Amino acid sequence: MKTSGNTILMTGGGSGIGEALAQRFHDRGDTVIIAGRRRDALEKAAAGRERIHVMTLDVEDAGAVDAFAKQVVADFPALNVLFNNAGIMKYEDVTQRRDLANAEATVAINILGPIRLTNALTDHLVQQPDAAIVTVTSGLAYVPLVMAPTYSATKAAIHSYTVSLRTQLAGKVEVIELAPPGVQTDLTPGQAHRPGYMPLEAFADAVAAQFLQQPTPREILVDEVQFLRQAEREGRFDETLKTLTERAAQQRAAGGD
Ligand SMILES: NC(=O)c1ccc[n+]([C@@H]2O[C@H](COP(=O)([O-])OP(=O)(O)OC[C@H]3O[C@@H](n4cnc5c(N)ncnc54)[C@H](OP(=O)(O)O)[C@@H]3O)[C@@H](O)[C@H]2O)c1
């Protein structure tokens, strides 16, 4: 991905990781369109930044995704980067029958969202010079957080999807995976202040530095996520699963949630 002068569509750009990265990209000279459901959050994130533009979008709504894609290409014909960042995370107790509304929404937003939006923009992106697609997965794609089974599974799915996209689109569109560790955002209640999670600004700085490397690494991995990313490869999956499960319970208890 170019290190400046891109036109980037950032889903979920009104808060957290998407907001922080949109601002980093804007600072280095990119134009960024931030998209999400809450217009007020988007406008707050864009305030005072002339090359951050706001568009509302619900990636769960298939029809809206198609209409949105047509509009964004019409309004920003130089669009060359799709950053699939929007996502939700819910804790689930799977030990008894439950309502699956949260699980189904997680699949719709975290898996179908990026699949649909990527599909809607592929014909445009393959025509663009320096085109890139970034998918935001998670360290939990590699070792699940057992309290969030559907969420972890959606991230594993998008990791796999990203590998196939990268291979099919080779030579046409660069495909990059960003797999964050636990970062202090409002993704789950109490997480913005949860001990042991990476501060958002430090995470965004580390990621922005990796996006300056040429060529861009195909996986953007900060040091804090490597214990999850490399667990299987290094033959310590079971041990890491146990550590992660215990640590998550301790962190939530220490954070008072
Ligand atoms: N923070 C972490 O520890 C962590 C770790 C690994 C991966 N991640 C991933 O990083 C990404 C960003 O999360 P975050 O931590 O920055 O949390 P966040 O602040 O809650 O950001 C999620 C963003 O997604 C948007 N979004 C959710 N559902 C949407 C929908 N149906 N349509 C359009 N936009 C939607 C939200 O905006 P609206 O509510 O306005 O729609 C919000 O801006 C997610 O994919 C998450 O899974 C986060």
CSV table of C-alpha atoms and ligand atoms in Angstrom, one decimal:
chain,number,residue,atom,x,y,z
A,1,MET,CA,0.0,0.0,0.0
A,2,LYS,CA,1.3,3.5,-0.8
A,3,THR,CA,2.5,5.4,2.2
A,4,SER,CA,0.6,8.6,1.3
A,5,GLY,CA,-2.0,9.9,-1.2
A,6,ASN,CA,-4.4,6.9,-0.8
A,7,THR,CA,-8.2,7.3,-0.8
A,8,ILE,CA,-9.2,4.9,1.9
A,9,LEU,CA,-12.7,3.6,2.9
A,10,MET,CA,-12.5,2.7,6.6
A,11,THR,CA,-15.5,0.9,8.0
A,12,GLY,CA,-16.1,1.4,11.7
A,13,GLY,CA,-14.1,4.6,11.5
A,14,GLY,CA,-16.2,6.5,14.1
A,15,SER,CA,-14.6,4.9,17.1
A,16,GLY,CA,-11.7,2.8,18.5
A,17,ILE,CA,-9.1,1.3,16.1
A,18,GLY,CA,-10.8,2.6,13.0
A,19,GLU,CA,-11.0,6.2,14.2
A,20,ALA,CA,-7.4,6.2,15.5
A,21,LEU,CA,-6.0,4.7,12.2
A,22,ALA,CA,-8.2,7.0,10.1
A,23,GLN,CA,-6.6,9.9,11.8
A,24,ARG,CA,-3.0,8.5,11.4
A,25,PHE,CA,-3.6,8.0,7.7
A,26,HIS,CA,-5.1,11.5,7.4
A,27,ASP,CA,-2.0,12.9,9.2
A,28,ARG,CA,0.3,11.3,6.6
A,29,GLY,CA,-1.6,12.7,3.6
A,30,ASP,CA,-4.3,10.1,2.8
A,31,THR,CA,-8.0,10.9,2.2
A,32,VAL,CA,-10.2,8.8,4.4
A,33,ILE,CA,-13.9,8.1,4.2
A,34,ILE,CA,-15.1,6.8,7.5
A,35,ALA,CA,-18.3,4.7,7.6
A,36,GLY,CA,-20.5,3.3,10.4
A,37,ARG,CA,-24.0,3.4,11.7
A,38,ARG,CA,-23.7,6.4,14.2
A,39,ARG,CA,-23.4,9.6,12.3
A,40,ASP,CA,-22.6,11.6,15.5
A,41,ALA,CA,-19.6,9.4,16.2
A,42,LEU,CA,-18.4,9.7,12.6
A,43,GLU,CA,-18.7,13.5,12.7
A,44,LYS,CA,-16.8,13.7,15.9
A,45,ALA,CA,-14.0,11.5,14.5
A,46,ALA,CA,-13.8,13.7,11.4
A,47,ALA,CA,-14.0,17.1,13.1
A,48,GLY,CA,-11.3,19.5,12.0
A,49,ARG,CA,-9.9,17.2,9.4
A,50,GLU,CA,-10.6,18.3,5.9
A,51,ARG,CA,-9.7,15.0,4.1
A,52,ILE,CA,-11.8,12.8,6.5
A,53,HIS,CA,-15.3,12.3,5.0
A,54,VAL,CA,-18.3,10.8,6.7
A,55,MET,CA,-20.8,8.3,5.2
A,56,THR,CA,-23.3,6.2,7.2
A,57,LEU,CA,-23.4,2.5,6.5
A,58,ASP,CA,-24.8,-0.7,8.2
A,59,VAL,CA,-22.7,-3.6,6.9
A,60,GLU,CA,-25.3,-6.0,8.2
A,61,ASP,CA,-27.7,-4.8,5.5
A,62,ALA,CA,-26.9,-6.4,2.2
A,63,GLY,CA,-28.9,-4.0,0.1
A,64,ALA,CA,-27.4,-1.0,1.8
A,65,VAL,CA,-23.9,-2.3,1.2
A,66,ASP,CA,-24.5,-2.4,-2.6
A,67,ALA,CA,-26.1,1.0,-2.7
A,68,PHE,CA,-23.3,2.4,-0.5
A,69,ALA,CA,-20.6,1.0,-2.7
A,70,LYS,CA,-22.0,2.6,-5.8
A,71,GLN,CA,-22.3,5.9,-3.9
A,72,VAL,CA,-18.8,5.9,-2.5
A,73,VAL,CA,-17.3,5.1,-5.9
A,74,ALA,CA,-19.3,7.9,-7.5
A,75,ASP,CA,-18.3,10.4,-4.8
A,76,PHE,CA,-14.7,9.2,-4.5
A,77,PRO,CA,-13.6,7.8,-7.9
A,78,ALA,CA,-10.0,7.7,-6.7
A,79,LEU,CA,-10.9,5.2,-3.9
A,80,ASN,CA,-8.0,2.6,-3.9
A,81,VAL,CA,-8.1,1.1,-0.4
A,82,LEU,CA,-10.9,-0.8,1.4
A,83,PHE,CA,-10.2,-1.2,5.1
A,84,ASN,CA,-12.7,-3.8,6.5
A,85,ASN,CA,-12.6,-2.8,10.2
A,86,ALA,CA,-16.2,-2.7,11.4
A,87,GLY,CA,-17.0,-5.5,13.9
A,88,ILE,CA,-18.8,-6.5,17.1
A,89,MET,CA,-17.9,-8.8,19.9
A,90,LYS,CA,-20.2,-10.5,22.4
A,91,TYR,CA,-19.6,-12.9,25.3
A,92,GLU,CA,-21.6,-16.0,25.1
A,93,ASP,CA,-22.5,-18.9,27.5
A,94,VAL,CA,-22.9,-21.9,25.3
A,95,THR,CA,-23.5,-24.4,28.1
A,96,GLN,CA,-27.3,-24.2,27.7
A,97,ARG,CA,-29.8,-23.3,24.9
A,98,ARG,CA,-29.9,-19.6,24.4
A,99,ASP,CA,-31.2,-16.9,22.1
A,100,LEU,CA,-28.8,-16.8,19.1
A,101,ALA,CA,-29.5,-13.1,18.1
A,102,ASN,CA,-26.0,-12.0,19.1
A,103,ALA,CA,-24.3,-14.9,17.5
A,104,GLU,CA,-26.2,-14.3,14.3
A,105,ALA,CA,-25.4,-10.6,14.3
A,106,THR,CA,-21.8,-11.3,14.9
A,107,VAL,CA,-21.6,-13.6,11.8
A,108,ALA,CA,-23.5,-11.1,9.7
A,109,ILE,CA,-21.4,-8.1,10.7
A,110,ASN,CA,-18.0,-9.7,11.1
A,111,ILE,CA,-18.1,-12.2,8.2
A,112,LEU,CA,-20.8,-11.3,5.7
A,113,GLY,CA,-20.0,-7.6,6.1
A,114,PRO,CA,-16.5,-7.8,4.7
A,115,ILE,CA,-17.4,-10.4,2.2
A,116,ARG,CA,-20.3,-8.3,0.8
A,117,LEU,CA,-18.4,-5.0,0.9
A,118,THR,CA,-15.3,-6.5,-0.7
A,119,ASN,CA,-17.5,-8.0,-3.4
A,120,ALA,CA,-19.3,-4.7,-4.1
A,121,LEU,CA,-16.0,-2.9,-4.6
A,122,THR,CA,-13.8,-5.5,-6.3
A,123,ASP,CA,-14.6,-4.4,-9.9
A,124,HIS,CA,-13.7,-0.9,-9.0
A,125,LEU,CA,-10.5,-1.8,-7.0
A,126,VAL,CA,-9.0,-4.1,-9.7
A,127,GLN,CA,-9.1,-1.0,-12.1
A,128,GLN,CA,-7.3,1.2,-9.6
A,129,PRO,CA,-3.5,1.6,-9.4
A,130,ASP,CA,-2.0,0.8,-6.0
A,131,ALA,CA,-5.2,-0.9,-4.8
A,132,ALA,CA,-5.4,-2.6,-1.5
A,133,ILE,CA,-7.8,-4.4,0.8
A,134,VAL,CA,-7.2,-4.6,4.5
A,135,THR,CA,-9.1,-7.0,6.7
A,136,VAL,CA,-9.1,-6.6,10.5
A,137,THR,CA,-9.0,-10.0,12.2
A,138,SER,CA,-7.7,-10.6,15.7
A,139,GLY,CA,-5.2,-12.6,17.7
A,140,LEU,CA,-8.3,-14.6,18.6
A,141,ALA,CA,-8.4,-15.9,15.0
A,142,TYR,CA,-5.4,-18.0,16.1
A,143,VAL,CA,-6.3,-19.0,19.6
A,144,PRO,CA,-10.0,-18.5,20.6
A,145,LEU,CA,-11.2,-16.6,23.6
A,146,VAL,CA,-13.5,-19.3,24.9
A,147,MET,CA,-15.9,-16.7,26.4
A,148,ALA,CA,-16.5,-15.3,22.9
A,149,PRO,CA,-16.8,-18.4,20.7
A,150,THR,CA,-18.7,-16.9,17.7
A,151,TYR,CA,-16.6,-13.8,17.7
A,152,SER,CA,-13.3,-15.9,17.7
A,153,ALA,CA,-14.7,-18.1,14.9
A,154,THR,CA,-15.6,-15.1,12.7
A,155,LYS,CA,-12.1,-13.8,13.0
A,156,ALA,CA,-10.6,-17.2,12.1
A,157,ALA,CA,-13.0,-17.3,9.1
A,158,ILE,CA,-11.8,-13.9,7.9
A,159,HIS,CA,-8.2,-14.8,8.3
A,160,SER,CA,-8.8,-17.8,6.0
A,161,TYR,CA,-10.8,-15.6,3.6
A,162,THR,CA,-8.0,-13.1,3.5
A,163,VAL,CA,-5.5,-15.8,2.4
A,164,SER,CA,-7.7,-16.8,-0.5
A,165,LEU,CA,-8.4,-13.2,-1.5
A,166,ARG,CA,-4.7,-12.4,-1.5
A,167,THR,CA,-3.9,-15.4,-3.7
A,168,GLN,CA,-6.7,-14.8,-6.2
A,169,LEU,CA,-6.1,-11.0,-6.4
A,170,ALA,CA,-2.3,-11.3,-6.6
A,171,GLY,CA,-0.9,-8.7,-9.0
A,172,LYS,CA,-4.2,-6.8,-9.0
A,173,VAL,CA,-5.0,-5.8,-5.4
A,174,GLU,CA,-2.7,-6.1,-2.4
A,175,VAL,CA,-4.4,-7.9,0.4
A,176,ILE,CA,-3.2,-7.2,4.0
A,177,GLU,CA,-4.4,-8.6,7.3
A,178,LEU,CA,-4.3,-6.6,10.5
A,179,ALA,CA,-4.6,-8.8,13.6
A,180,PRO,CA,-4.8,-6.7,16.7
A,181,PRO,CA,-4.1,-8.0,20.3
A,182,GLY,CA,-6.5,-6.9,23.1
A,183,VAL,CA,-6.7,-3.1,22.6
A,184,GLN,CA,-8.4,-0.6,25.0
A,185,THR,CA,-11.5,0.4,23.0
A,186,ASP,CA,-15.3,0.2,23.6
A,187,LEU,CA,-15.6,-3.1,21.7
A,188,THR,CA,-16.9,-4.8,24.9
A,189,PRO,CA,-18.1,-3.2,28.1
A,190,GLY,CA,-15.2,-2.1,30.4
A,191,GLN,CA,-12.6,-2.8,27.7
A,192,ALA,CA,-11.5,0.8,27.3
A,193,HIS,CA,-9.9,0.7,30.7
A,194,ARG,CA,-9.2,-3.0,31.1
A,195,PRO,CA,-5.7,-3.7,32.5
A,196,GLY,CA,-3.4,-5.7,30.3
A,197,TYR,CA,-4.9,-4.5,27.1
A,198,MET,CA,-2.8,-2.3,24.8
A,199,PRO,CA,-3.5,1.4,25.0
A,200,LEU,CA,-5.2,2.5,21.8
A,201,GLU,CA,-2.8,5.3,20.8
A,202,ALA,CA,0.3,3.1,21.3
A,203,PHE,CA,-1.4,0.4,19.2
A,204,ALA,CA,-2.3,2.9,16.4
A,205,ASP,CA,1.2,4.3,16.4
A,206,ALA,CA,2.8,0.8,16.1
A,207,VAL,CA,0.4,-0.1,13.3
A,208,ALA,CA,0.9,3.2,11.4
A,209,ALA,CA,4.7,2.5,11.5
A,210,GLN,CA,4.2,-0.9,9.9
A,211,PHE,CA,2.0,0.6,7.2
A,212,LEU,CA,5.0,2.8,6.3
A,213,GLN,CA,7.2,-0.2,5.5
A,214,GLN,CA,7.6,-1.0,1.8
A,215,PRO,CA,6.4,-3.4,0.8
A,216,THR,CA,3.6,-3.4,3.4
A,217,PRO,CA,3.8,-6.6,5.5
A,218,ARG,CA,1.1,-9.0,4.4
A,219,GLU,CA,0.2,-9.4,8.1
A,220,ILE,CA,0.4,-6.4,10.4
A,221,LEU,CA,1.2,-7.8,13.8
A,222,VAL,CA,2.4,-5.8,16.8
A,223,ASP,CA,4.6,-7.5,19.3
A,224,GLU,CA,1.7,-8.0,21.8
A,225,VAL,CA,-0.2,-10.3,19.4
A,226,GLN,CA,2.7,-12.7,18.6
A,227,PHE,CA,2.0,-15.0,21.5
A,228,LEU,CA,-1.4,-15.8,19.9
A,229,ARG,CA,-0.3,-15.6,16.2
A,230,GLN,CA,2.6,-17.9,16.6
A,231,ALA,CA,1.1,-20.3,19.2
A,232,GLU,CA,0.1,-23.2,16.8
A,233,ARG,CA,3.3,-22.7,14.7
A,234,GLU,CA,5.5,-23.0,17.9
A,235,GLY,CA,3.6,-26.0,19.2
A,236,ARG,CA,2.1,-24.4,22.3
A,237,PHE,CA,-1.5,-24.0,21.3
A,238,ASP,CA,-3.0,-25.9,24.3
A,239,GLU,CA,-0.8,-24.0,26.8
A,240,THR,CA,-1.7,-20.7,25.2
A,241,LEU,CA,-5.4,-21.4,25.2
A,242,LYS,CA,-5.2,-22.2,28.9
A,243,THR,CA,-3.1,-19.0,29.7
A,244,LEU,CA,-5.5,-16.9,27.6
A,245,THR,CA,-8.6,-18.2,29.3
A,246,GLU,CA,-7.1,-17.7,32.8
A,247,ARG,CA,-5.7,-14.3,31.9
A,248,ALA,CA,-9.0,-13.1,30.5
A,249,ALA,CA,-10.8,-14.0,33.7
A,250,GLN,CA,-8.2,-12.2,35.8
A,251,GLN,CA,-8.2,-9.1,33.6
A,252,ARG,CA,-12.0,-8.8,33.7
A,253,ALA,CA,-12.0,-9.3,37.5
A,254,ALA,CA,-9.2,-6.7,37.9
A,255,GLY,CA,-11.2,-4.2,35.7
A,256,GLY,CA,-14.3,-4.7,37.9
A,257,ASP,CA,-16.4,-6.2,35.1
B,1,LIG,N1,-10.1,-3.8,20.6
B,1,LIG,C1,-9.6,-5.0,20.5
B,1,LIG,O1,-9.2,-5.6,21.5
B,1,LIG,C2,-9.6,-5.7,19.2
B,1,LIG,C3,-8.8,-6.8,19.1
B,1,LIG,C4,-8.8,-7.6,17.9
B,1,LIG,C5,-9.6,-7.1,16.8
B,1,LIG,N2,-10.4,-6.0,17.0
B,1,LIG,C6,-11.2,-5.7,15.8
B,1,LIG,O2,-11.0,-4.3,15.5
B,1,LIG,C7,-12.1,-3.8,14.9
B,1,LIG,C8,-12.5,-2.5,15.5
B,1,LIG,O3,-12.9,-2.7,16.8
B,1,LIG,P1,-12.6,-1.6,18.0
B,1,LIG,O4,-11.9,-2.4,19.1
B,1,LIG,O5,-12.1,-0.4,17.5
B,1,LIG,O6,-14.1,-1.4,18.6
B,1,LIG,P2,-15.2,-0.3,18.4
B,1,LIG,O7,-14.7,1.0,18.9
B,1,LIG,O8,-16.5,-0.9,19.0
B,1,LIG,O9,-15.3,-0.2,16.8
B,1,LIG,C9,-16.1,-1.0,16.1
B,1,LIG,C10,-16.7,-0.1,15.0
B,1,LIG,O10,-17.5,-1.0,14.1
B,1,LIG,C11,-18.6,-0.2,13.7
B,1,LIG,N3,-19.7,-1.2,13.4
B,1,LIG,C12,-20.2,-2.1,14.2
B,1,LIG,N4,-21.2,-2.7,13.6
B,1,LIG,C13,-21.4,-2.1,12.4
B,1,LIG,C14,-22.3,-2.3,11.3
B,1,LIG,N5,-23.3,-3.2,11.4
B,1,LIG,N6,-22.2,-1.5,10.3
B,1,LIG,C15,-21.2,-0.6,10.2
B,1,LIG,N7,-20.3,-0.4,11.2
B,1,LIG,C16,-20.4,-1.1,12.3
B,1,LIG,C17,-19.0,0.6,14.9
B,1,LIG,O11,-19.6,1.8,14.5
B,1,LIG,P3,-21.2,2.0,14.7
B,1,LIG,O12,-21.6,1.4,16.0
B,1,LIG,O13,-21.4,3.5,14.6
B,1,LIG,O14,-21.8,1.3,13.5
B,1,LIG,C18,-17.6,1.0,15.5
B,1,LIG,O15,-17.1,2.2,15.0
B,1,LIG,C19,-13.2,-4.9,15.0
B,1,LIG,O16,-13.3,-5.6,13.8
B,1,LIG,C20,-12.7,-5.7,16.1
B,1,LIG,O17,-13.2,-7.0,16.0
B,1,LIG,C21,-10.4,-5.3,18.1
